[in-house]
Every structure is written in C-alpha cells, then in structure tokens.
Amino acid sequence: MNAIDRIPYQCISATQAAELLRQEASLAVFDVRDLVSYRQGHIEGAAQLSEERVLAWVKRLPKEQPVLIYCYHGNASQTYAQMFSDFRFQRVFSVDGGYEKLVAALA
C-alpha cells in the first residue's frame, strides 16, 4: 500500500462523533487541546495528545482500532488525524466543531 492507497481520515459532525462514542467500545479518543484545557474538562476516556506523544501512540495502537480526535474547533484535530492516517490507521475521525460541540451532542 503506498501513500495514494491509504485510507484518508474523515471529518464528522459532533452528532456523528457522539454516536461513534456510544457504539464503538474499542474507540481510541484523543483530545489535542492544551493540557490546561484538558484538565478543566474532557470527554470521558479521552487521552490528552501532543505532537511529542503521537509516535508512541501510533506504535502502541493496532492499525484497525478506530481513532477519534477532537480539539477546540476542529482544525488541529485534522492535522493529528492526518498523522494517524499517514501511519496507516484504517478508521480515523476528526470532530468538526471541536470539544464544546461534542459535549453538547453527548448531553
């Protein structure tokens, strides 16, 4: 599989992300906001992810495991989603609208 064949990440709505969180028991969830924001509140089960930690996670997780990434508004999460796609993860999702919209969709 070359770079052209890889499966791209998907941008999904907060509502779709909330549904994924409810249905996918094996979903790996990452919060790419800064540590202070993460500590103030995050989605249950989400790990805080920084650029320095990406390599450790992509080595640890199976490529088949679905990955959901959120940030403040849905921009930075796309950058991180691209990184997971580049490492050949098969199901990678970036949340459009970010953390606040995802919290609202889960309420």
mmCIF file of C-alpha atoms in Angstrom:
data_model
loop_
_atom_site.group_PDB
_atom_site.id
_atom_site.type_symbol
_atom_site.label_atom_id
_atom_site.label_comp_id
_atom_site.label_asym_id
_atom_site.label_seq_id
_atom_site.Cartn_x
_atom_site.Cartn_y
_atom_site.Cartn_z
ATOM 1 C CA MET A 1 0.000 0.000 0.000
ATOM 2 C CA ASN A 2 1.520 3.318 -0.988
ATOM 3 C CA ALA A 3 0.595 6.824 0.166
ATOM 4 C CA ILE A 4 -2.040 7.130 -2.566
ATOM 5 C CA ASP A 5 -3.768 3.934 -1.393
ATOM 6 C CA ARG A 6 -4.042 4.876 2.258
ATOM 7 C CA ILE A 7 -7.450 5.461 3.752
ATOM 8 C CA PRO A 8 -7.932 9.170 4.488
ATOM 9 C CA TYR A 9 -9.344 10.374 7.761
ATOM 10 C CA GLN A 10 -12.945 11.560 7.885
ATOM 11 C CA CYS A 11 -14.302 14.822 9.256
ATOM 12 C CA ILE A 12 -17.521 14.063 11.109
ATOM 13 C CA SER A 13 -20.073 16.190 12.941
ATOM 14 C CA ALA A 14 -20.252 16.302 16.725
ATOM 15 C CA THR A 15 -23.517 14.345 16.493
ATOM 16 C CA GLN A 16 -21.842 11.598 14.451
ATOM 17 C CA ALA A 17 -18.917 11.578 16.902
ATOM 18 C CA ALA A 18 -21.282 11.220 19.864
ATOM 19 C CA GLU A 19 -22.914 8.244 18.126
ATOM 20 C CA LEU A 20 -19.493 6.702 17.484
ATOM 21 C CA LEU A 21 -18.573 7.152 21.156
ATOM 22 C CA ARG A 22 -21.757 5.337 22.172
ATOM 23 C CA GLN A 23 -21.355 2.464 19.691
ATOM 24 C CA GLU A 24 -17.617 1.744 19.406
ATOM 25 C CA ALA A 25 -16.288 0.138 22.584
ATOM 26 C CA SER A 26 -12.745 -0.039 21.187
ATOM 27 C CA LEU A 27 -12.627 3.619 20.083
ATOM 28 C CA ALA A 28 -9.386 5.425 20.987
ATOM 29 C CA VAL A 29 -10.256 9.044 21.830
ATOM 30 C CA PHE A 30 -7.726 11.872 21.796
ATOM 31 C CA ASP A 31 -8.019 15.464 22.986
ATOM 32 C CA VAL A 32 -5.422 17.637 21.248
ATOM 33 C CA ARG A 33 -6.189 20.823 23.181
ATOM 34 C CA ASP A 34 -3.574 22.137 25.595
ATOM 35 C CA LEU A 35 -3.076 20.379 28.935
ATOM 36 C CA VAL A 36 -4.762 23.138 30.985
ATOM 37 C CA SER A 37 -7.942 22.896 28.885
ATOM 38 C CA TYR A 38 -7.820 19.102 29.041
ATOM 39 C CA ARG A 39 -7.562 19.165 32.837
ATOM 40 C CA GLN A 40 -10.506 21.564 33.051
ATOM 41 C CA GLY A 41 -12.682 19.073 31.207
ATOM 42 C CA HIS A 42 -12.527 16.388 28.541
ATOM 43 C CA ILE A 43 -14.577 13.562 27.075
ATOM 44 C CA GLU A 44 -14.594 10.542 29.367
ATOM 45 C CA GLY A 45 -11.831 8.151 28.366
ATOM 46 C CA ALA A 46 -10.013 10.692 26.179
ATOM 47 C CA ALA A 47 -6.230 10.882 26.382
ATOM 48 C CA GLN A 48 -4.529 14.252 26.012
ATOM 49 C CA LEU A 49 -2.321 14.118 22.931
ATOM 50 C CA SER A 50 0.559 16.388 21.990
ATOM 51 C CA GLU A 51 2.861 16.172 18.969
ATOM 52 C CA GLU A 52 5.592 14.630 21.133
ATOM 53 C CA ARG A 53 3.310 11.700 22.020
ATOM 54 C CA VAL A 54 1.929 10.825 18.569
ATOM 55 C CA LEU A 55 4.692 8.366 17.709
ATOM 56 C CA ALA A 56 4.273 6.493 20.995
ATOM 57 C CA TRP A 57 0.537 6.110 20.385
ATOM 58 C CA VAL A 58 0.808 5.025 16.754
ATOM 59 C CA LYS A 59 3.279 2.335 17.811
ATOM 60 C CA ARG A 60 1.023 1.150 20.649
ATOM 61 C CA LEU A 61 -2.396 1.031 18.993
ATOM 62 C CA PRO A 62 -3.451 -1.586 16.425
ATOM 63 C CA LYS A 63 -4.000 -0.073 12.973
ATOM 64 C CA GLU A 64 -7.546 -1.490 12.933
ATOM 65 C CA GLN A 65 -8.540 0.371 16.098
ATOM 66 C CA PRO A 66 -10.828 3.321 15.316
ATOM 67 C CA VAL A 67 -9.450 6.707 16.394
ATOM 68 C CA LEU A 68 -11.483 9.828 17.238
ATOM 69 C CA ILE A 69 -9.696 13.162 17.651
ATOM 70 C CA TYR A 70 -11.089 16.488 18.819
ATOM 71 C CA CYS A 71 -9.639 19.927 19.562
ATOM 72 C CA TYR A 72 -11.092 23.394 20.171
ATOM 73 C CA HIS A 73 -12.891 23.961 16.864
ATOM 74 C CA GLY A 74 -11.984 21.110 14.511
ATOM 75 C CA ASN A 75 -8.819 22.431 12.867
ATOM 76 C CA ALA A 76 -5.908 20.992 14.872
ATOM 77 C CA SER A 77 -7.720 17.659 15.110
ATOM 78 C CA GLN A 78 -7.476 17.370 11.324
ATOM 79 C CA THR A 79 -3.696 17.738 11.487
ATOM 80 C CA TYR A 80 -3.482 14.933 14.051
ATOM 81 C CA ALA A 81 -5.981 12.807 12.112
ATOM 82 C CA GLN A 82 -3.748 13.145 9.058
ATOM 83 C CA MET A 83 -0.807 11.872 11.121
ATOM 84 C CA PHE A 84 -2.730 8.735 12.139
ATOM 85 C CA SER A 85 -3.813 8.224 8.510
ATOM 86 C CA ASP A 86 -0.193 8.588 7.417
ATOM 87 C CA PHE A 87 0.653 5.726 9.786
ATOM 88 C CA ARG A 88 -1.991 3.616 8.006
ATOM 89 C CA PHE A 89 -4.719 3.662 10.637
ATOM 90 C CA GLN A 90 -7.851 2.496 8.857
ATOM 91 C CA ARG A 91 -10.608 4.445 10.645
ATOM 92 C CA VAL A 92 -9.637 7.931 11.780
ATOM 93 C CA PHE A 93 -12.168 10.651 12.594
ATOM 94 C CA SER A 94 -11.768 14.378 13.258
ATOM 95 C CA VAL A 95 -14.644 16.121 15.044
ATOM 96 C CA ASP A 96 -15.938 19.214 13.243
ATOM 97 C CA GLY A 97 -16.758 21.953 15.740
ATOM 98 C CA GLY A 98 -14.476 20.597 18.449
ATOM 99 C CA TYR A 99 -14.875 19.930 22.142
ATOM 100 C CA GLU A 100 -17.805 22.229 23.033
ATOM 101 C CA LYS A 101 -19.999 20.899 20.226
ATOM 102 C CA LEU A 102 -19.091 17.323 21.122
ATOM 103 C CA VAL A 103 -20.011 17.902 24.785
ATOM 104 C CA ALA A 104 -23.350 19.355 23.674
ATOM 105 C CA ALA A 105 -24.012 16.392 21.358
ATOM 106 C CA LEU A 106 -23.301 13.963 24.204
ATOM 107 C CA ALA A 107 -25.618 15.768 26.647
#
